[in-house]
PDB file of C-alpha atoms in Angstrom:
ATOM      1  CA  GLU A   1     189.308  86.883 237.087  1.00  0.00           C
ATOM      2  CA  VAL A   2     186.021  86.797 238.982  1.00  0.00           C
ATOM      3  CA  GLN A   3     183.987  89.950 238.442  1.00  0.00           C
ATOM      4  CA  LEU A   4     180.611  90.926 239.844  1.00  0.00           C
ATOM      5  CA  VAL A   5     179.054  94.168 238.656  1.00  0.00           C
ATOM      6  CA  GLU A   6     175.848  95.456 240.190  1.00  0.00           C
ATOM      7  CA  SER A   7     173.520  97.893 238.462  1.00  0.00           C
ATOM      8  CA  GLY A   8     170.006  99.264 238.757  1.00  0.00           C
ATOM      9  CA  GLY A   9     170.330 101.351 241.896  1.00  0.00           C
ATOM     10  CA  GLY A  10     168.974 104.866 242.181  1.00  0.00           C
ATOM     11  CA  LEU A  11     166.485 107.140 243.861  1.00  0.00           C
ATOM     12  CA  VAL A  12     162.972 105.802 244.361  1.00  0.00           C
ATOM     13  CA  LYS A  13     159.977 107.033 246.346  1.00  0.00           C
ATOM     14  CA  PRO A  14     158.617 105.096 249.320  1.00  0.00           C
ATOM     15  CA  GLY A  15     156.290 102.390 248.091  1.00  0.00           C
ATOM     16  CA  GLY A  16     158.073 102.212 244.760  1.00  0.00           C
ATOM     17  CA  SER A  17     159.920  99.379 243.057  1.00  0.00           C
ATOM     18  CA  LEU A  18     163.393  98.795 241.716  1.00  0.00           C
ATOM     19  CA  ARG A  19     165.152  95.875 240.079  1.00  0.00           C
ATOM     20  CA  LEU A  20     168.829  95.301 240.756  1.00  0.00           C
ATOM     21  CA  SER A  21     171.054  93.235 238.510  1.00  0.00           C
ATOM     22  CA  CYS A  22     174.420  91.628 239.047  1.00  0.00           C
ATOM     23  CA  ALA A  23     176.461  90.591 236.014  1.00  0.00           C
ATOM     24  CA  ALA A  24     178.963  87.851 236.714  1.00  0.00           C
ATOM     25  CA  SER A  25     182.049  86.829 234.756  1.00  0.00           C
ATOM     26  CA  GLY A  26     185.267  84.905 235.204  1.00  0.00           C
ATOM     27  CA  PHE A  27     183.717  81.758 236.669  1.00  0.00           C
ATOM     28  CA  THR A  28     181.058  79.153 235.925  1.00  0.00           C
ATOM     29  CA  PHE A  29     178.048  81.058 237.225  1.00  0.00           C
ATOM     30  CA  SER A  30     175.712  78.058 237.285  1.00  0.00           C
ATOM     31  CA  GLU A  31     177.920  76.244 239.830  1.00  0.00           C
ATOM     32  CA  TYR A  32     177.667  78.799 242.615  1.00  0.00           C
ATOM     33  CA  SER A  33     175.045  80.209 244.881  1.00  0.00           C
ATOM     34  CA  MET A  34     174.566  83.952 244.667  1.00  0.00           C
ATOM     35  CA  ASN A  35     173.684  86.362 247.406  1.00  0.00           C
ATOM     36  CA  TRP A  36     172.636  89.920 248.192  1.00  0.00           C
ATOM     37  CA  VAL A  37     174.015  91.824 251.169  1.00  0.00           C
ATOM     38  CA  ARG A  38     173.251  95.459 251.939  1.00  0.00           C
ATOM     39  CA  GLN A  39     174.840  98.200 253.990  1.00  0.00           C
ATOM     40  CA  ALA A  40     172.954 101.264 255.103  1.00  0.00           C
ATOM     41  CA  PRO A  41     175.004 104.483 255.127  1.00  0.00           C
ATOM     42  CA  GLY A  42     177.488 104.368 257.986  1.00  0.00           C
ATOM     43  CA  LYS A  43     176.137 101.040 259.238  1.00  0.00           C
ATOM     44  CA  GLY A  44     177.149  97.391 259.221  1.00  0.00           C
ATOM     45  CA  LEU A  45     176.468  94.584 256.810  1.00  0.00           C
ATOM     46  CA  GLU A  46     173.022  92.991 256.569  1.00  0.00           C
ATOM     47  CA  TRP A  47     172.409  89.756 254.677  1.00  0.00           C
ATOM     48  CA  VAL A  48     169.369  90.113 252.400  1.00  0.00           C
ATOM     49  CA  SER A  49     168.891  86.994 250.273  1.00  0.00           C
ATOM     50  CA  SER A  50     170.536  83.875 248.899  1.00  0.00           C
ATOM     51  CA  ILE A  51     169.731  81.661 245.941  1.00  0.00           C
ATOM     52  CA  SER A  52     171.387  78.331 245.281  1.00  0.00           C
ATOM     53  CA  SER A  53     172.962  77.377 241.977  1.00  0.00           C
ATOM     54  CA  SER A  54     169.886  75.521 240.730  1.00  0.00           C
ATOM     55  CA  ASN A  55     167.235  77.582 242.540  1.00  0.00           C
ATOM     56  CA  LYS A  56     166.627  74.703 244.966  1.00  0.00           C
ATOM     57  CA  PHE A  57     167.303  76.893 248.007  1.00  0.00           C
ATOM     58  CA  ILE A  58     166.093  80.467 248.305  1.00  0.00           C
ATOM     59  CA  PHE A  59     166.327  82.420 251.535  1.00  0.00           C
ATOM     60  CA  TYR A  60     165.314  85.908 252.618  1.00  0.00           C
ATOM     61  CA  ALA A  61     165.897  88.073 255.634  1.00  0.00           C
ATOM     62  CA  ASP A  62     162.691  88.715 257.568  1.00  0.00           C
ATOM     63  CA  SER A  63     163.076  92.436 256.884  1.00  0.00           C
ATOM     64  CA  VAL A  64     162.529  91.907 253.130  1.00  0.00           C
ATOM     65  CA  LYS A  65     160.437  88.738 252.984  1.00  0.00           C
ATOM     66  CA  GLY A  66     157.299  89.261 250.924  1.00  0.00           C
ATOM     67  CA  ARG A  67     158.651  92.451 249.351  1.00  0.00           C
ATOM     68  CA  PHE A  68     161.879  91.337 247.628  1.00  0.00           C
ATOM     69  CA  THR A  69     162.325  88.510 245.143  1.00  0.00           C
ATOM     70  CA  VAL A  70     165.680  87.048 244.169  1.00  0.00           C
ATOM     71  CA  SER A  71     166.180  85.280 240.854  1.00  0.00           C
ATOM     72  CA  ARG A  72     168.946  84.257 238.513  1.00  0.00           C
ATOM     73  CA  ASP A  73     169.436  83.514 234.836  1.00  0.00           C
ATOM     74  CA  ASN A  74     172.261  81.026 234.466  1.00  0.00           C
ATOM     75  CA  ALA A  75     172.237  81.432 230.680  1.00  0.00           C
ATOM     76  CA  LYS A  76     172.937  85.147 231.079  1.00  0.00           C
ATOM     77  CA  ASN A  77     175.279  84.812 234.102  1.00  0.00           C
ATOM     78  CA  SER A  78     173.069  87.240 235.946  1.00  0.00           C
ATOM     79  CA  LEU A  79     171.517  87.647 239.371  1.00  0.00           C
ATOM     80  CA  TYR A  80     168.526  89.862 240.097  1.00  0.00           C
ATOM     81  CA  LEU A  81     166.750  91.390 243.059  1.00  0.00           C
ATOM     82  CA  GLN A  82     163.235  92.686 242.494  1.00  0.00           C
ATOM     83  CA  MET A  83     162.438  95.121 245.284  1.00  0.00           C
ATOM     84  CA  ASN A  84     158.828  96.193 245.830  1.00  0.00           C
ATOM     85  CA  SER A  85     157.082  98.285 248.481  1.00  0.00           C
ATOM     86  CA  LEU A  86     160.353 100.030 249.247  1.00  0.00           C
ATOM     87  CA  ARG A  87     160.806 101.827 252.562  1.00  0.00           C
ATOM     88  CA  GLY A  88     163.249 104.381 253.867  1.00  0.00           C
ATOM     89  CA  GLU A  89     165.044 101.697 255.834  1.00  0.00           C
ATOM     90  CA  ASP A  90     165.855  99.904 252.577  1.00  0.00           C
ATOM     91  CA  THR A  91     168.253 102.741 251.705  1.00  0.00           C
ATOM     92  CA  ALA A  92     171.644 101.093 251.385  1.00  0.00           C
ATOM     93  CA  VAL A  93     174.449  99.985 249.138  1.00  0.00           C
ATOM     94  CA  TYR A  94     173.461  96.580 247.786  1.00  0.00           C
ATOM     95  CA  TYR A  95     176.262  94.112 247.134  1.00  0.00           C
ATOM     96  CA  CYS A  96     176.043  90.869 245.253  1.00  0.00           C
ATOM     97  CA  ALA A  97     178.384  88.156 246.433  1.00  0.00           C
ATOM     98  CA  ARG A  98     179.343  84.720 245.170  1.00  0.00           C
ATOM     99  CA  GLY A  99     178.557  81.918 247.585  1.00  0.00           C
ATOM    100  CA  VAL A 100     180.733  78.872 248.071  1.00  0.00           C
ATOM    101  CA  PRO A 101     178.738  75.891 249.334  1.00  0.00           C
ATOM    102  CA  ALA A 102     179.858  74.596 252.689  1.00  0.00           C
ATOM    103  CA  ASP A 103     176.863  72.328 252.846  1.00  0.00           C
ATOM    104  CA  MET A 104     173.404  72.148 251.288  1.00  0.00           C
ATOM    105  CA  GLY A 105     171.892  75.597 251.573  1.00  0.00           C
ATOM    106  CA  ARG A 106     174.864  77.041 253.465  1.00  0.00           C
ATOM    107  CA  TYR A 107     177.387  79.356 251.814  1.00  0.00           C
ATOM    108  CA  TYR A 108     180.185  81.729 252.644  1.00  0.00           C
ATOM    109  CA  PHE A 109     180.822  84.670 250.361  1.00  0.00           C
ATOM    110  CA  ASP A 110     184.177  84.699 248.633  1.00  0.00           C
ATOM    111  CA  TYR A 111     183.815  87.418 245.979  1.00  0.00           C
ATOM    112  CA  TRP A 112     181.849  90.642 246.190  1.00  0.00           C
ATOM    113  CA  GLY A 113     180.859  93.309 243.720  1.00  0.00           C
ATOM    114  CA  GLN A 114     181.412  96.996 244.373  1.00  0.00           C
ATOM    115  CA  GLY A 115     177.762  97.609 245.142  1.00  0.00           C
ATOM    116  CA  THR A 116     174.944  99.806 243.869  1.00  0.00           C
ATOM    117  CA  LEU A 117     173.282 102.497 245.957  1.00  0.00           C
ATOM    118  CA  VAL A 118     169.540 102.441 246.499  1.00  0.00           C
ATOM    119  CA  THR A 119     168.009 105.541 248.047  1.00  0.00           C
ATOM    120  CA  VAL A 120     164.372 105.491 249.124  1.00  0.00           C
ATOM    121  CA  SER A 121     163.130 109.003 249.730  1.00  0.00           C
ATOM    122  CA  SER A 122     160.277 111.285 248.780  1.00  0.00           C
TER     123      SER A 122
ATOM    124  CA  GLU B   1     167.772  83.821 264.461  1.00  0.00           C
ATOM    125  CA  ILE B   2     171.377  83.678 265.624  1.00  0.00           C
ATOM    126  CA  VAL B   3     172.535  87.036 266.963  1.00  0.00           C
ATOM    127  CA  LEU B   4     176.265  87.736 266.737  1.00  0.00           C
ATOM    128  CA  THR B   5     177.959  90.103 269.166  1.00  0.00           C
ATOM    129  CA  GLN B   6     181.425  91.432 268.404  1.00  0.00           C
ATOM    130  CA  SER B   7     183.825  92.916 270.897  1.00  0.00           C
ATOM    131  CA  PRO B   8     185.364  95.296 271.360  1.00  0.00           C
ATOM    132  CA  GLY B   9     183.535  97.817 269.211  1.00  0.00           C
ATOM    133  CA  THR B  10     186.792  99.631 268.519  1.00  0.00           C
ATOM    134  CA  LEU B  11     190.344  98.414 268.985  1.00  0.00           C
ATOM    135  CA  SER B  12     193.045 101.055 269.009  1.00  0.00           C
ATOM    136  CA  LEU B  13     196.469  99.573 268.306  1.00  0.00           C
ATOM    137  CA  SER B  14     199.754 100.330 266.605  1.00  0.00           C
ATOM    138  CA  PRO B  15     201.444  98.641 263.653  1.00  0.00           C
ATOM    139  CA  GLY B  16     203.287  95.533 264.789  1.00  0.00           C
ATOM    140  CA  GLU B  17     200.903  94.844 267.669  1.00  0.00           C
ATOM    141  CA  ARG B  18     198.646  91.826 268.009  1.00  0.00           C
ATOM    142  CA  ALA B  19     194.903  92.215 267.530  1.00  0.00           C
ATOM    143  CA  THR B  20     192.364  89.849 269.065  1.00  0.00           C
ATOM    144  CA  LEU B  21     188.751  90.237 267.936  1.00  0.00           C
ATOM    145  CA  SER B  22     185.863  88.334 269.482  1.00  0.00           C
ATOM    146  CA  CYS B  23     182.589  87.135 267.986  1.00  0.00           C
ATOM    147  CA  ARG B  24     180.005  85.518 270.231  1.00  0.00           C
ATOM    148  CA  ALA B  25     176.848  83.815 268.970  1.00  0.00           C
ATOM    149  CA  SER B  26     173.512  83.660 270.797  1.00  0.00           C
ATOM    150  CA  GLN B  27     173.363  79.927 270.025  1.00  0.00           C
ATOM    151  CA  SER B  28     175.732  77.350 268.696  1.00  0.00           C
ATOM    152  CA  VAL B  29     176.846  77.899 265.100  1.00  0.00           C
ATOM    153  CA  THR B  30     176.269  74.774 263.034  1.00  0.00           C
ATOM    154  CA  ASN B  31     179.521  73.006 262.099  1.00  0.00           C
ATOM    155  CA  SER B  32     181.465  76.196 262.945  1.00  0.00           C
ATOM    156  CA  TYR B  33     180.140  77.822 259.781  1.00  0.00           C
ATOM    157  CA  LEU B  34     181.577  81.167 260.785  1.00  0.00           C
ATOM    158  CA  ALA B  35     183.324  83.597 258.419  1.00  0.00           C
ATOM    159  CA  TRP B  36     185.299  86.785 258.940  1.00  0.00           C
ATOM    160  CA  TYR B  37     185.367  89.694 256.497  1.00  0.00           C
ATOM    161  CA  GLN B  38     187.477  92.832 256.309  1.00  0.00           C
ATOM    162  CA  GLN B  39     186.065  96.077 254.969  1.00  0.00           C
ATOM    163  CA  LYS B  40     187.932  99.288 254.265  1.00  0.00           C
ATOM    164  CA  PRO B  41     186.183 102.631 253.665  1.00  0.00           C
ATOM    165  CA  GLY B  42     184.536 102.819 250.262  1.00  0.00           C
ATOM    166  CA  GLN B  43     185.336  99.202 249.461  1.00  0.00           C
ATOM    167  CA  ALA B  44     183.433  95.962 249.333  1.00  0.00           C
ATOM    168  CA  PRO B  45     184.034  93.421 252.099  1.00  0.00           C
ATOM    169  CA  ARG B  46     186.792  90.849 251.586  1.00  0.00           C
ATOM    170  CA  LEU B  47     186.632  87.282 252.832  1.00  0.00           C
ATOM    171  CA  LEU B  48     189.406  86.468 255.302  1.00  0.00           C
ATOM    172  CA  ILE B  49     188.371  83.295 257.109  1.00  0.00           C
ATOM    173  CA  TYR B  50     185.703  80.638 256.565  1.00  0.00           C
ATOM    174  CA  GLY B  51     184.782  77.569 258.554  1.00  0.00           C
ATOM    175  CA  ALA B  52     186.016  79.441 261.648  1.00  0.00           C
ATOM    176  CA  SER B  53     189.674  78.758 260.927  1.00  0.00           C
ATOM    177  CA  SER B  54     190.380  78.301 257.203  1.00  0.00           C
ATOM    178  CA  ARG B  55     192.130  81.196 255.490  1.00  0.00           C
ATOM    179  CA  ALA B  56     190.681  82.323 252.177  1.00  0.00           C
ATOM    180  CA  THR B  57     192.848  82.369 249.071  1.00  0.00           C
ATOM    181  CA  GLY B  58     195.549  85.013 249.171  1.00  0.00           C
ATOM    182  CA  ILE B  59     195.056  85.959 252.822  1.00  0.00           C
ATOM    183  CA  PRO B  60     198.360  86.424 254.699  1.00  0.00           C
ATOM    184  CA  ASP B  61     199.121  83.983 257.473  1.00  0.00           C
ATOM    185  CA  ARG B  62     199.174  86.758 260.080  1.00  0.00           C
ATOM    186  CA  PHE B  63     195.372  86.353 260.010  1.00  0.00           C
ATOM    187  CA  SER B  64     194.052  83.350 261.911  1.00  0.00           C
ATOM    188  CA  GLY B  65     190.680  82.250 263.139  1.00  0.00           C
ATOM    189  CA  SER B  66     189.678  79.945 265.938  1.00  0.00           C
ATOM    190  CA  GLY B  67     186.725  78.850 268.002  1.00  0.00           C
ATOM    191  CA  SER B  68     183.648  76.683 267.901  1.00  0.00           C
ATOM    192  CA  GLY B  69     180.140  76.544 269.301  1.00  0.00           C
ATOM    193  CA  THR B  70     179.336  80.097 270.345  1.00  0.00           C
ATOM    194  CA  ASP B  71     182.768  81.690 270.770  1.00  0.00           C
ATOM    195  CA  PHE B  72     185.041  82.641 267.907  1.00  0.00           C
ATOM    196  CA  THR B  73     188.192  84.727 267.590  1.00  0.00           C
ATOM    197  CA  LEU B  74     190.033  86.460 264.780  1.00  0.00           C
ATOM    198  CA  THR B  75     193.674  87.143 265.532  1.00  0.00           C
ATOM    199  CA  ILE B  76     196.000  89.376 263.554  1.00  0.00           C
ATOM    200  CA  SER B  77     199.453  88.469 264.793  1.00  0.00           C
ATOM    201  CA  ARG B  78     201.309  91.646 263.761  1.00  0.00           C
ATOM    202  CA  LEU B  79     199.297  94.524 262.431  1.00  0.00           C
ATOM    203  CA  GLU B  80     200.358  95.987 259.133  1.00  0.00           C
ATOM    204  CA  PRO B  81     199.235  99.511 258.107  1.00  0.00           C
ATOM    205  CA  GLU B  82     196.807  98.016 255.571  1.00  0.00           C
ATOM    206  CA  ASP B  83     195.038  95.991 258.303  1.00  0.00           C
ATOM    207  CA  PHE B  84     193.345  99.001 259.847  1.00  0.00           C
ATOM    208  CA  ALA B  85     189.745  98.427 258.844  1.00  0.00           C
ATOM    209  CA  VAL B  86     186.400  97.122 260.092  1.00  0.00           C
ATOM    210  CA  TYR B  87     186.045  93.383 260.643  1.00  0.00           C
ATOM    211  CA  TYR B  88     182.741  91.516 260.544  1.00  0.00           C
ATOM    212  CA  CYS B  89     181.916  87.977 261.535  1.00  0.00           C
ATOM    213  CA  GLN B  90     179.054  86.118 259.860  1.00  0.00           C
ATOM    214  CA  GLN B  91     177.414  82.806 260.555  1.00  0.00           C
ATOM    215  CA  TYR B  92     176.189  80.805 257.582  1.00  0.00           C
ATOM    216  CA  GLY B  93     175.040  77.715 259.411  1.00  0.00           C
ATOM    217  CA  SER B  94     171.380  78.650 259.481  1.00  0.00           C
ATOM    218  CA  SER B  95     169.186  81.179 257.776  1.00  0.00           C
ATOM    219  CA  PRO B  96     169.073  84.122 258.340  1.00  0.00           C
ATOM    220  CA  PHE B  97     172.826  84.280 257.692  1.00  0.00           C
ATOM    221  CA  THR B  98     173.515  87.025 260.174  1.00  0.00           C
ATOM    222  CA  PHE B  99     176.476  89.378 260.489  1.00  0.00           C
ATOM    223  CA  GLY B 100     177.913  90.816 263.646  1.00  0.00           C
ATOM    224  CA  PRO B 101     177.986  94.619 264.115  1.00  0.00           C
ATOM    225  CA  GLY B 102     181.703  94.830 263.371  1.00  0.00           C
ATOM    226  CA  THR B 103     184.924  95.716 265.160  1.00  0.00           C
ATOM    227  CA  LYS B 104     186.866  98.722 263.973  1.00  0.00           C
ATOM    228  CA  VAL B 105     190.629  98.365 264.239  1.00  0.00           C
ATOM    229  CA  ASP B 106     192.223 101.765 264.152  1.00  0.00           C
ATOM    230  CA  ILE B 107     195.486 103.403 265.007  1.00  0.00           C
TER     231      ILE B 107
END
């Protein structure tokens, strides 16, 4: 059974940093892209970042580019999101999602974790 | 950036009725790389449709997707009580992989 479990969320002050993790199990992690999607309270879904299976393709939303860094450790079946210079508008539930390749650098998201809440507030 | 617009914002229907949800893109979506997701309150999104018209594993056949270019549709042929939720479209043909604002299907 595919499982994705996010952790690392919490309360952080504006300008602070946080590192999210996503532990994957039930599938061959190194064969899939992995992705972060967030959802602000009461709002819709916003794609944040994607990383291909071998790190060849890495993409970011403009809203986080230069502040967030996605990475993965295929040996540990884990995905990470390093978030720096956090702002109030980064407050959201952050989901990790498995990406199925439709093409090079293009993925749809077939399994999602339950999310971890990040709150940026003073 | 491809902007997705979903309509209507809210669809009020009854169980057994047909639901037709629209997703329009600001420019053509590469190879119809368009997905639909369902989200219920307090839950993670669930993949329904990918490639505009292919049902994901385990999705009932009352869900169908169609369209190409800039106009896409999700149809639920006969609404079941568990189908009342928010539905999002997403294009994954070009980065940023944008989502639409969602359509809420309620009773």
